[in-house]
mmCIF file of C-alpha atoms and ligand atoms in Angstrom:
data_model
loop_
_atom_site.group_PDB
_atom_site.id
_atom_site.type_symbol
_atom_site.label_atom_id
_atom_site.label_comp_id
_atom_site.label_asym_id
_atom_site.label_seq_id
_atom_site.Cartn_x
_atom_site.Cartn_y
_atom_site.Cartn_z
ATOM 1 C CA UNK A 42 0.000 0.000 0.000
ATOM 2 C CA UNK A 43 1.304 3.443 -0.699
ATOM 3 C CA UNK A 44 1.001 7.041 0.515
ATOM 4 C CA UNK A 45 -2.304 8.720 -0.059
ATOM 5 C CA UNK A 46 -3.239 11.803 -1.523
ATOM 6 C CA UNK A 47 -4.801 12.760 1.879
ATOM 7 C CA UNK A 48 -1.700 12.182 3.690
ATOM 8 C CA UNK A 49 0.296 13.781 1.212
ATOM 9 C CA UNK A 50 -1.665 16.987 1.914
ATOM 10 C CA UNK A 51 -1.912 16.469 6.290
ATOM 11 C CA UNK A 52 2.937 16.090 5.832
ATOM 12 C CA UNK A 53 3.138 18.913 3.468
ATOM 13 C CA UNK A 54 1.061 21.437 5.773
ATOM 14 C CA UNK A 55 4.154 20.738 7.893
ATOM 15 C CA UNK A 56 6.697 20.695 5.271
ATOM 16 C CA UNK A 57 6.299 24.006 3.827
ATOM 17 C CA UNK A 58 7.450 25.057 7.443
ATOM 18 C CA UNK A 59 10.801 24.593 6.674
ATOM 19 C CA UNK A 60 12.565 27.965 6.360
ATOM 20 C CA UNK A 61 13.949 28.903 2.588
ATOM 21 C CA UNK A 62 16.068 31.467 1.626
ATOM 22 C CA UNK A 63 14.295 35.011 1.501
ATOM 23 C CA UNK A 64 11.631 32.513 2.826
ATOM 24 C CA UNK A 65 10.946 31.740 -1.369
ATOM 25 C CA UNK A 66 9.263 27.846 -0.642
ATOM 26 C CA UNK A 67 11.298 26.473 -3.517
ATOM 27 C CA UNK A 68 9.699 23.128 -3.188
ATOM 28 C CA UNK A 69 7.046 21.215 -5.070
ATOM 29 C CA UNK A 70 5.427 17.688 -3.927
ATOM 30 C CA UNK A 71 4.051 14.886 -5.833
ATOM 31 C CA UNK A 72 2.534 10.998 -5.173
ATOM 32 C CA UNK A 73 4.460 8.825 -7.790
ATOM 33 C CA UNK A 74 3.500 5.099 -7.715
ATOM 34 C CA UNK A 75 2.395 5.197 -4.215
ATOM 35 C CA UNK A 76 5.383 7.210 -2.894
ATOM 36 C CA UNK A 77 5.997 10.612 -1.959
ATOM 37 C CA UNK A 78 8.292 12.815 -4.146
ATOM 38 C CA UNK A 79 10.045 16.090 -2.714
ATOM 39 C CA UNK A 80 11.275 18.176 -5.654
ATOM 40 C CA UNK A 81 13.083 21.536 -6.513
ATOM 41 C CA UNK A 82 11.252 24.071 -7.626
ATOM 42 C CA UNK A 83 13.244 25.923 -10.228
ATOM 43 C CA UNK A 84 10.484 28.526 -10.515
ATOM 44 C CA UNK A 85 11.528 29.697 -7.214
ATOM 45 C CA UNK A 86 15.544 29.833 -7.883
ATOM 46 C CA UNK A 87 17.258 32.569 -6.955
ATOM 47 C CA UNK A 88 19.855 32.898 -9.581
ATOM 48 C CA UNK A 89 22.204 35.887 -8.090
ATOM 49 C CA UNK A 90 21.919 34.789 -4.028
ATOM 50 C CA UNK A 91 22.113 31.220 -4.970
ATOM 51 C CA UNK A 92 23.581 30.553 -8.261
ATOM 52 C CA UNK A 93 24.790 26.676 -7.562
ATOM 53 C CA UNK A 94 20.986 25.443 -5.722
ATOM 54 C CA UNK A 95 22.457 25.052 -2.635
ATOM 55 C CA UNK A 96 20.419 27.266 -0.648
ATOM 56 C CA UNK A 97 17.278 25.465 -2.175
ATOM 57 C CA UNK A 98 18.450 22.355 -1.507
ATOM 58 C CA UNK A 99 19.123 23.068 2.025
ATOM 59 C CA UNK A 100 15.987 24.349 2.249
ATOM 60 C CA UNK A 101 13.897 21.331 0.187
ATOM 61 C CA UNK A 102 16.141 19.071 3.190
ATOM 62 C CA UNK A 103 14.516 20.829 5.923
ATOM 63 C CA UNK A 104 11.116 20.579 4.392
ATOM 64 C CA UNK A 105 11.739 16.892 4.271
ATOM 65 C CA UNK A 106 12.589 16.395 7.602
ATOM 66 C CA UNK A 107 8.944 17.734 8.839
ATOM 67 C CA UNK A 108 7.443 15.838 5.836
ATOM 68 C CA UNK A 109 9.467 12.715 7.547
ATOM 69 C CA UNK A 110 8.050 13.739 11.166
ATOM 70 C CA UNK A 111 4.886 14.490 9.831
ATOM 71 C CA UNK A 112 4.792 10.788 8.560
ATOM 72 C CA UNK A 113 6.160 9.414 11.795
ATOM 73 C CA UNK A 114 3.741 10.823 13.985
ATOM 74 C CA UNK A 115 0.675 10.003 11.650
ATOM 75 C CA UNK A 116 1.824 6.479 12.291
ATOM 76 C CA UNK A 117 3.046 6.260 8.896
ATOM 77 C CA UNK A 118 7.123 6.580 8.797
ATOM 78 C CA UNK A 119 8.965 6.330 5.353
ATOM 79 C CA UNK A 120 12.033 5.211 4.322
ATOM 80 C CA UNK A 121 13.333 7.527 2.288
ATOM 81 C CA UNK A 122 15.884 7.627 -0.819
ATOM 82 C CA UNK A 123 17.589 10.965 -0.880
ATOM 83 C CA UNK A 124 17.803 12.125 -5.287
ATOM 84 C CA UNK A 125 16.589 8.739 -6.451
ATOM 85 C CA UNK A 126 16.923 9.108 -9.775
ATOM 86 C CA UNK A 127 20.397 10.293 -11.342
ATOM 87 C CA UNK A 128 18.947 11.546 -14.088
ATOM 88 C CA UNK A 129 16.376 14.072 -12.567
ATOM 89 C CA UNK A 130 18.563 15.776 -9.705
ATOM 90 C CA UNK A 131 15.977 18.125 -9.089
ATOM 91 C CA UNK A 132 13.882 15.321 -7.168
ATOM 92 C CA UNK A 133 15.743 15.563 -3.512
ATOM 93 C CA UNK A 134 13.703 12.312 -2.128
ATOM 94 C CA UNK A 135 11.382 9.483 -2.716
ATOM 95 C CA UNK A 136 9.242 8.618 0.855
ATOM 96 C CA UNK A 137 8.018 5.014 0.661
ATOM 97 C CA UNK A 138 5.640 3.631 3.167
ATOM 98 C CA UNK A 139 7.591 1.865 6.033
ATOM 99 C CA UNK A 140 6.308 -0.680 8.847
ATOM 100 C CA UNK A 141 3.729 0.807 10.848
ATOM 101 C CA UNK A 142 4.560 1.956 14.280
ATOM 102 C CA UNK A 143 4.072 4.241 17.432
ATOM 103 C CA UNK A 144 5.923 7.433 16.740
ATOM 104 C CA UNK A 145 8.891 8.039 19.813
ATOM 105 C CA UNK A 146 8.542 11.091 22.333
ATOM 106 C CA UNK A 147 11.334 12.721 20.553
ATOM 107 C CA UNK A 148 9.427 12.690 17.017
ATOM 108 C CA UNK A 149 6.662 13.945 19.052
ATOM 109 C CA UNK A 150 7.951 16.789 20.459
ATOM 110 C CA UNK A 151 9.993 18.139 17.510
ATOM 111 C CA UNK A 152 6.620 17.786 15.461
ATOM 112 C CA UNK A 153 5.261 19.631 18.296
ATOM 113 C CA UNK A 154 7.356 22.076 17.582
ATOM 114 C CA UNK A 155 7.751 22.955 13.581
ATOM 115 C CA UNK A 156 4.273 25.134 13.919
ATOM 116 C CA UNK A 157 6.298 27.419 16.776
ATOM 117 C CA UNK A 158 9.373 27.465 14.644
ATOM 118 C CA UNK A 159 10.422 30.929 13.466
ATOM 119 C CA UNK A 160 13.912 33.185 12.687
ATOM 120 C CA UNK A 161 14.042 35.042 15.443
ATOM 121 C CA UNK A 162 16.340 38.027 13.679
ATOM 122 C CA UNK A 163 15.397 39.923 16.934
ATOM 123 C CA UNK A 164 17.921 40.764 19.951
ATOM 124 C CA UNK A 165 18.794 37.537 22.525
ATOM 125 C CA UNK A 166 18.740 38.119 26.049
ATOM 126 C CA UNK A 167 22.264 37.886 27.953
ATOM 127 C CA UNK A 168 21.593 34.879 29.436
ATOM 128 C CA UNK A 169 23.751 31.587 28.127
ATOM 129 C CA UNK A 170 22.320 28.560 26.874
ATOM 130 C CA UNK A 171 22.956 26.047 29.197
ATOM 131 C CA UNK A 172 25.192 22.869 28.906
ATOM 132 C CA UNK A 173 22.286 20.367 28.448
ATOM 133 C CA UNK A 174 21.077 22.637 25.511
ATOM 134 C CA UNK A 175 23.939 23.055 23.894
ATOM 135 C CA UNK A 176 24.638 19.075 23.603
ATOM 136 C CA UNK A 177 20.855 18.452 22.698
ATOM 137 C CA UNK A 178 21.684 20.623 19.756
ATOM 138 C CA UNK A 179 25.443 18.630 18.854
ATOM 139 C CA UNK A 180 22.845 15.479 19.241
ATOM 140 C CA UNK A 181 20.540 16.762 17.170
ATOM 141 C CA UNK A 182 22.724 17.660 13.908
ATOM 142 C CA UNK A 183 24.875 14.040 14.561
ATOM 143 C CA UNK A 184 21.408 12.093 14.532
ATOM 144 C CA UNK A 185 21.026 13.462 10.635
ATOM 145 C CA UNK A 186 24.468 12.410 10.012
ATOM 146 C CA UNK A 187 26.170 16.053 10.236
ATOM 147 C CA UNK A 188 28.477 18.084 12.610
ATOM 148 C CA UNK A 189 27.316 21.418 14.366
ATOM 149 C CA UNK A 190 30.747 23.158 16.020
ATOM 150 C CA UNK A 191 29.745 25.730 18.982
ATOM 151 C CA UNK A 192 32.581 28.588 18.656
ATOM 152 C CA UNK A 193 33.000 29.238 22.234
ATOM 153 C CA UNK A 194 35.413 31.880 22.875
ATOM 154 C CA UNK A 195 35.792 35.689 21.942
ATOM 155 C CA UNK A 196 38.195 35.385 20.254
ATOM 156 C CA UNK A 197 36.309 32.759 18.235
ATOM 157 C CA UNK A 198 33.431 34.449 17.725
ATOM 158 C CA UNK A 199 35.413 37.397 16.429
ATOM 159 C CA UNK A 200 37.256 35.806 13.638
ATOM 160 C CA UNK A 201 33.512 34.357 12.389
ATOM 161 C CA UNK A 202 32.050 37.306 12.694
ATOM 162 C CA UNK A 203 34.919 38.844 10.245
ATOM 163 C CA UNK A 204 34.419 36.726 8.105
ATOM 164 C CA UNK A 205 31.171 36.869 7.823
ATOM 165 C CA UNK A 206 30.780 40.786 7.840
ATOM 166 C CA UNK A 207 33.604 40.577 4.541
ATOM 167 C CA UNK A 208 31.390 37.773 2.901
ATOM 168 C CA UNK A 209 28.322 40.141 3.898
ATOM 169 C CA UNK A 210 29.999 43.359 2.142
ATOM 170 C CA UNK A 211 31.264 41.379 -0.582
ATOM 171 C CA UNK A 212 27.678 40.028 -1.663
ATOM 172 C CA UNK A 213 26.106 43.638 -0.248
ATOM 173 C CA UNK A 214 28.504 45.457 -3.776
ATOM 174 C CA UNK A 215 26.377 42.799 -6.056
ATOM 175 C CA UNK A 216 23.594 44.902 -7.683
ATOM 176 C CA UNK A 217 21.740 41.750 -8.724
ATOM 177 C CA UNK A 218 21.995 39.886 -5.767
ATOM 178 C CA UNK A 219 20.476 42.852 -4.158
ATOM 179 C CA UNK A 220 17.997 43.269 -6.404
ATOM 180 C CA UNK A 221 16.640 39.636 -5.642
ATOM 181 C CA UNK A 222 16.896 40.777 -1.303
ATOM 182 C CA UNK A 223 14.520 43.754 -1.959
ATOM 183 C CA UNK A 224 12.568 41.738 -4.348
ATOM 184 C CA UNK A 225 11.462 39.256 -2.062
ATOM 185 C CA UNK A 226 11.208 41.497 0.950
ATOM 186 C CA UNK A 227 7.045 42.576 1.881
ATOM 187 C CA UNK A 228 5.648 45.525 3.341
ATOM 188 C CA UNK A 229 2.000 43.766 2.636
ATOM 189 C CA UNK A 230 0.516 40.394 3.519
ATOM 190 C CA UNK A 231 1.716 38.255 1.026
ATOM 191 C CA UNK A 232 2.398 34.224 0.877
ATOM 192 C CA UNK A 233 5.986 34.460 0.386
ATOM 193 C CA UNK A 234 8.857 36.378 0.607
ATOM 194 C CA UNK A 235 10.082 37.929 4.442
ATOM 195 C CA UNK A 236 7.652 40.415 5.979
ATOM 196 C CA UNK A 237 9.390 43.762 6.831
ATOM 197 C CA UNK A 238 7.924 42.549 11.008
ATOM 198 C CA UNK A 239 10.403 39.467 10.780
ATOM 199 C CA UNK A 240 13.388 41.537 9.448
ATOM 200 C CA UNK A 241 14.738 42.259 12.599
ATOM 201 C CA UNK A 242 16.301 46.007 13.827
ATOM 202 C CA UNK A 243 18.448 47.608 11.132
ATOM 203 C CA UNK A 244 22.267 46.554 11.019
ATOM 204 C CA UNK A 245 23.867 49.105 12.855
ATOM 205 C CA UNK A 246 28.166 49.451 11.923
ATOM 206 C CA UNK A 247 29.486 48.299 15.390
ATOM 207 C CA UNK A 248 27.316 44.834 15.343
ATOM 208 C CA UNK A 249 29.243 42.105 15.386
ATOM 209 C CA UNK A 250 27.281 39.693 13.499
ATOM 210 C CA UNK A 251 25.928 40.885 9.819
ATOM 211 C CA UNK A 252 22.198 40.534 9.599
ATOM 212 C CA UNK A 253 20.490 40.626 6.182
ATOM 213 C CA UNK A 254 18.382 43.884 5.751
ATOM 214 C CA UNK A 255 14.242 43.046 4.964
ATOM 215 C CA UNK A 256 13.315 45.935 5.581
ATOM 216 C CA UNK A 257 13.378 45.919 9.700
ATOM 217 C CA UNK A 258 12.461 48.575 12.458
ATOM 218 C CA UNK A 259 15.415 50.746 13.065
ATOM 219 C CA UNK A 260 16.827 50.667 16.732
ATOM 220 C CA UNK A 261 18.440 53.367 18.950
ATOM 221 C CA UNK A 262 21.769 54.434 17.078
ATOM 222 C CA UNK A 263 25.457 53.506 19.119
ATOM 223 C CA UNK A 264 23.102 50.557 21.592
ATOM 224 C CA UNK A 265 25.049 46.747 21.029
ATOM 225 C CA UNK A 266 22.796 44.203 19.579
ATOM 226 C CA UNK A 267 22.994 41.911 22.087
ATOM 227 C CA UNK A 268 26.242 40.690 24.412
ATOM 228 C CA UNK A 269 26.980 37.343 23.708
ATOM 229 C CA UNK A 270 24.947 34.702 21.004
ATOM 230 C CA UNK A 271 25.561 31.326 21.005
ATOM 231 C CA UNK A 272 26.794 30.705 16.911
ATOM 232 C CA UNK A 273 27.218 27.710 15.708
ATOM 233 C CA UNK A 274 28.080 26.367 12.390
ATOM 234 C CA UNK A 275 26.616 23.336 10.525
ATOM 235 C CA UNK A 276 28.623 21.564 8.498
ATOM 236 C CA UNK A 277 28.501 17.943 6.667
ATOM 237 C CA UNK A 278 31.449 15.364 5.517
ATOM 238 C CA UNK A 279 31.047 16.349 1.748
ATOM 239 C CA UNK A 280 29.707 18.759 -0.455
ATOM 240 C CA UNK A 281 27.625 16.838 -3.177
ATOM 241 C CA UNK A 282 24.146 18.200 -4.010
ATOM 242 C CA UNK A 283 23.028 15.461 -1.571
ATOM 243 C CA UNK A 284 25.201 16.083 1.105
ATOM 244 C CA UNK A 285 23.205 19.362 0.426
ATOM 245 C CA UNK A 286 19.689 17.825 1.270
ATOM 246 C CA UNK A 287 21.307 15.901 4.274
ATOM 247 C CA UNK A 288 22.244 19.833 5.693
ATOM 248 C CA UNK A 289 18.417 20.496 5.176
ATOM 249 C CA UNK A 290 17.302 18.046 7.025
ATOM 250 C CA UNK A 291 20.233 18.362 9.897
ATOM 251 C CA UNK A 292 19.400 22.127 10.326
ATOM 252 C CA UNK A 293 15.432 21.751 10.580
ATOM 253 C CA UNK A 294 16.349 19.335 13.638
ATOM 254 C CA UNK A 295 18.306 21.369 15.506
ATOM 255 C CA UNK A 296 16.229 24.579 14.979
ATOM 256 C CA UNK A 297 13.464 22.469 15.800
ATOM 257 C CA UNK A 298 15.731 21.006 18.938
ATOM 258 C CA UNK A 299 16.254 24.232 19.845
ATOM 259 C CA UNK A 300 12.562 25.707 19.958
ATOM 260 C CA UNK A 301 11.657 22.417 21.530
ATOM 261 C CA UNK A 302 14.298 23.765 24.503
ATOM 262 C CA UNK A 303 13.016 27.464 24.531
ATOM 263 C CA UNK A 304 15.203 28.566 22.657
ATOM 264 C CA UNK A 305 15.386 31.260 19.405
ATOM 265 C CA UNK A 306 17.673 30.799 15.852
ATOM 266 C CA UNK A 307 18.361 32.666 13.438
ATOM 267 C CA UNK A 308 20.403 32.067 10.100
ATOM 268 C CA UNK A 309 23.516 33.537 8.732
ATOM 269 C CA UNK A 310 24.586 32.727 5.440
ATOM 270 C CA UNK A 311 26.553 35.019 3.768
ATOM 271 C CA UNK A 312 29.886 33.259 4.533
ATOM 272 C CA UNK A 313 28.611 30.225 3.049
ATOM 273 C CA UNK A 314 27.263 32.339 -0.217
ATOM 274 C CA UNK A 315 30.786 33.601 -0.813
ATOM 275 C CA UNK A 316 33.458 31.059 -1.788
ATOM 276 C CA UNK A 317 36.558 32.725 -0.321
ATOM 277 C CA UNK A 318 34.477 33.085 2.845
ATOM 278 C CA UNK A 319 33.293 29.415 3.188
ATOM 279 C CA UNK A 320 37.014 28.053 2.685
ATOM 280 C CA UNK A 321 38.185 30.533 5.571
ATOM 281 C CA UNK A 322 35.634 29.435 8.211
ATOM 282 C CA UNK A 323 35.799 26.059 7.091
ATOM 283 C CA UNK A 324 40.177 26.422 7.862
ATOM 284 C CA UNK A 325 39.318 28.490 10.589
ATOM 285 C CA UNK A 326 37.216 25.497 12.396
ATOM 286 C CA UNK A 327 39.590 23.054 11.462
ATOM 287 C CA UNK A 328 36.944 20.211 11.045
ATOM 288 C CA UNK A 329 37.076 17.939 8.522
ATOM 289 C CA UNK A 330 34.256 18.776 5.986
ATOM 290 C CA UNK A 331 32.216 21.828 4.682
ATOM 291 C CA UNK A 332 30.349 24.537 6.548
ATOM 292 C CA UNK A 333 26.821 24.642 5.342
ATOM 293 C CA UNK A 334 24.882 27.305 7.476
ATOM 294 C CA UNK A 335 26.006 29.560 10.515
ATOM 295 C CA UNK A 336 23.586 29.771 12.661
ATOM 296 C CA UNK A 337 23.167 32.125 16.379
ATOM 297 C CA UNK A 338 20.953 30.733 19.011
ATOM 298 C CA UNK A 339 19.646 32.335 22.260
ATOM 299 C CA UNK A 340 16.837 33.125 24.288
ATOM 300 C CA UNK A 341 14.408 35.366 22.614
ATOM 301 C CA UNK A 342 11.388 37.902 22.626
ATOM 302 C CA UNK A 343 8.359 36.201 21.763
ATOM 303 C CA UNK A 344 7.963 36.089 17.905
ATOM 304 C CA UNK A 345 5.610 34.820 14.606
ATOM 305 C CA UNK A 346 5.422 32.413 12.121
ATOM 306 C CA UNK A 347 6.013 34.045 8.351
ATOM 307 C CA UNK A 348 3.434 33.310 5.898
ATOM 308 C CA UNK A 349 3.543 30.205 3.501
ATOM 309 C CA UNK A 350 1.838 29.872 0.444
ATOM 310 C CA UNK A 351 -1.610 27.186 0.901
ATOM 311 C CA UNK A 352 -0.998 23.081 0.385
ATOM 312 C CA UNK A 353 -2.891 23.362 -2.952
ATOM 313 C CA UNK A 354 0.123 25.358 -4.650
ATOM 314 C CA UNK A 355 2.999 23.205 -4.165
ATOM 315 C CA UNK A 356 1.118 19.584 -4.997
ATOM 316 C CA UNK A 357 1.495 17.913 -8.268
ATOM 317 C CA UNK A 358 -1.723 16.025 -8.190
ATOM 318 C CA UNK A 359 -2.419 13.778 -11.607
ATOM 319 C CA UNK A 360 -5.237 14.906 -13.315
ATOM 320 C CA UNK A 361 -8.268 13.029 -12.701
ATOM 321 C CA UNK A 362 -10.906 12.424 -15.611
ATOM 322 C CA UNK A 363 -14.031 13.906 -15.027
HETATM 323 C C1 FMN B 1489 19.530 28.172 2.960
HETATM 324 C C2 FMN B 1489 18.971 29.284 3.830
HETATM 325 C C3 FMN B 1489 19.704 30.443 4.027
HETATM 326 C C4 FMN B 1489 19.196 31.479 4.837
HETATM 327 N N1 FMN B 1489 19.963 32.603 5.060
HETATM 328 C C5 FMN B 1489 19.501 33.576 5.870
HETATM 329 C C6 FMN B 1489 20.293 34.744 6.152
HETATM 330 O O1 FMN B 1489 21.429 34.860 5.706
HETATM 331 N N2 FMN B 1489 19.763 35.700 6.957
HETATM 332 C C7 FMN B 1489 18.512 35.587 7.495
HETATM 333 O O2 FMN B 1489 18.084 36.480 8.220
HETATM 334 N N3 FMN B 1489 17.738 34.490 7.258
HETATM 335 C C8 FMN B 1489 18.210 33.498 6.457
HETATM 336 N N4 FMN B 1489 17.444 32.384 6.227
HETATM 337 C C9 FMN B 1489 16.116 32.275 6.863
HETATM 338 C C10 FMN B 1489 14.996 32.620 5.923
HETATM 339 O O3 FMN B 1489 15.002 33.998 5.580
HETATM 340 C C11 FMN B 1489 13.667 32.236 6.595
HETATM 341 O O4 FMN B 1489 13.665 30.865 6.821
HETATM 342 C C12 FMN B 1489 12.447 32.580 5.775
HETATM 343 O O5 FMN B 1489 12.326 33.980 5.639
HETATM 344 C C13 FMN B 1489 11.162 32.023 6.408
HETATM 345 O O6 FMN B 1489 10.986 32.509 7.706
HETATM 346 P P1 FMN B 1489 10.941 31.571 8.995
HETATM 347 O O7 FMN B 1489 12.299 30.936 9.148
HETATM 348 O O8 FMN B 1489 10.611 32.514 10.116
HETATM 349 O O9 FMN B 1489 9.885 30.517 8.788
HETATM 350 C C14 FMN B 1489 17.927 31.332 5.432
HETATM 351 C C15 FMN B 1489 17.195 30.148 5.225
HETATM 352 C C16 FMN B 1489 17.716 29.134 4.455
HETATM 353 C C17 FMN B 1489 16.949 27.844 4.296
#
């Protein structure tokens, strides 16, 4: 027995959770021969910010793993085979109907969480995340077969942030590139894009970390952002298109880990946009492998889900005669 079209449409209300890149939802989903395809949508590229896929296919991983959870908890886990067919790269994974069973706690309380998910661009409070937290989150990225490095240290955290406020001005000089930022930032409802209310304060030139302007509130000139984040950096053994999707689905677990503790994320990823920048954190963590998101985690002001375009729009349903 294979996947239904009715539980196709329950796991990808929960999949198009996932965060994208400038929150774009470059995803599609289909029910081939009884199992569940997750595809790129190359309507929804972004050809300046992300000109190799990567960010899409980090972002088609995440929207897997809630598809995955989704499954799990409905009683109705998948195996799944990540880019099935070598000829169509664009399809990231195939979900075929496992042996029933009881979903655990843990896929219980992460699904709990995907609907309270949300990039908290905001301000942390000063106070650390604590010990257990910060292993939950190590756990969390090594259970999807990836590493996530905590740069303790200020001296650390400086050298990241350098490189990432270099990557930031490099990409920031790109006319295109910041074409496709405004482009996809919103001042109105809409069902995509990132709504001036989740953009976060206005960079100000003494922040330490580079945040990506959408259009954000502007805060009292000469105050610090906020003392001390927690940033990690999320990295996997190789760098193949599917080592790609494997990041995807890493990251939505540990942001999901991490709202599960109480806890607020945000992403960073202009150095892994800009080559040169990638290859220096990647020397600078000395791990073997390839940073594929930076990440800073803290406690947070209470925030909101972004907007995501309805089910309908992102299924590939066959046509049935009338
Ligand atoms: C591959 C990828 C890269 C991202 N890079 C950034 C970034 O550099 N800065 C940022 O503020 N958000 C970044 N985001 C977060 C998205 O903007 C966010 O997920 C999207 O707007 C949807 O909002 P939500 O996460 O609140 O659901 C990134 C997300 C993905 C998947």
């Amino acid at each position: 027995m294979g996947y239904t079209v009715r539980q196709l449409r329950g796991a990808v209300a929960d999949a198009v959770r996932a965060p994208s890149l400038h929150n774009t939802q470059p995803w599609r989903f289909r029910l081939r021969d009884g199992g569940i395809e997750v595809t790129v949508d190359p309507r929804r590229a972004l050809p300046a910010t992300d000109p190799t896929g990567w960010g899409a296919r980090v972002a088609c991983g995440a929207a897997l793993f809630n598809l995955r959870l989704a499954l799990a908890v409905a009683g109705t886990p998948a195996t799944v085979r990540l880019r099935p067919y070598p000829t169509d790269p664009d399809v990231v994974a195939r979900l075929e109907p496992d042996v029933p069973r009881r979903p655990t706690p843990t896929e219980q309380s992460l699904h709990g969480a995907i609907a309270r998910r949300f990039s908290n661009r905001a301000p942390f409070w000063p106070d650390p995340v604590p010990a257990e937290a910060r292993w939950r989150l190590g756990e969390a990225a090594r259970a999807e077969q990836c590493w996530l490095e905590l740069v303790i240290g200020a001296s650390a955290v400086n050298a990241l942030a350098e490189v990432a406020r270099s990557a930031h001005r490099v990409l920031e000089r790109d006319p295109a590139y910041v074409a496709e930022r405004v482009d996809w930032m919103r001042s109105e409802p809409a069902p995509d894009g990132v709504p001036a209310a989740a953009g976060g304060p206005q960079s100000e030139p003494q922040d330490l970390l580079p945040q990506r302007g959408f259009g954000g509130r502007h805060r009292a000139p000469g105050r610090d952002f906020e003392p001390e984040p927690l940033v990690a950096v999320l990295g996997t053994p190789g760098n193949t298109g599917t080592d790609q999707v494997v990041a995807g689905q890493a990251l939505q677990r540990v942001l999901l880990t991490a709202t599960d503790a109480g806890l607020g994320a945000s992403l960073l990823s202009q150095p892994i946009e800009v080559p040169a920048a990638r290859e220096a954190l990647r020397l600078s963590l000395g791990r073997f492998g390839t940073p594929q998101m930076v990440m800073r985690i803290g406690y947070g002001q209470p925030g909101r889900a972004t907007p995501r375009r309805p089910v309908d729009e992102v299924l590939d349903l066959p046509v049935v005669p009338a």
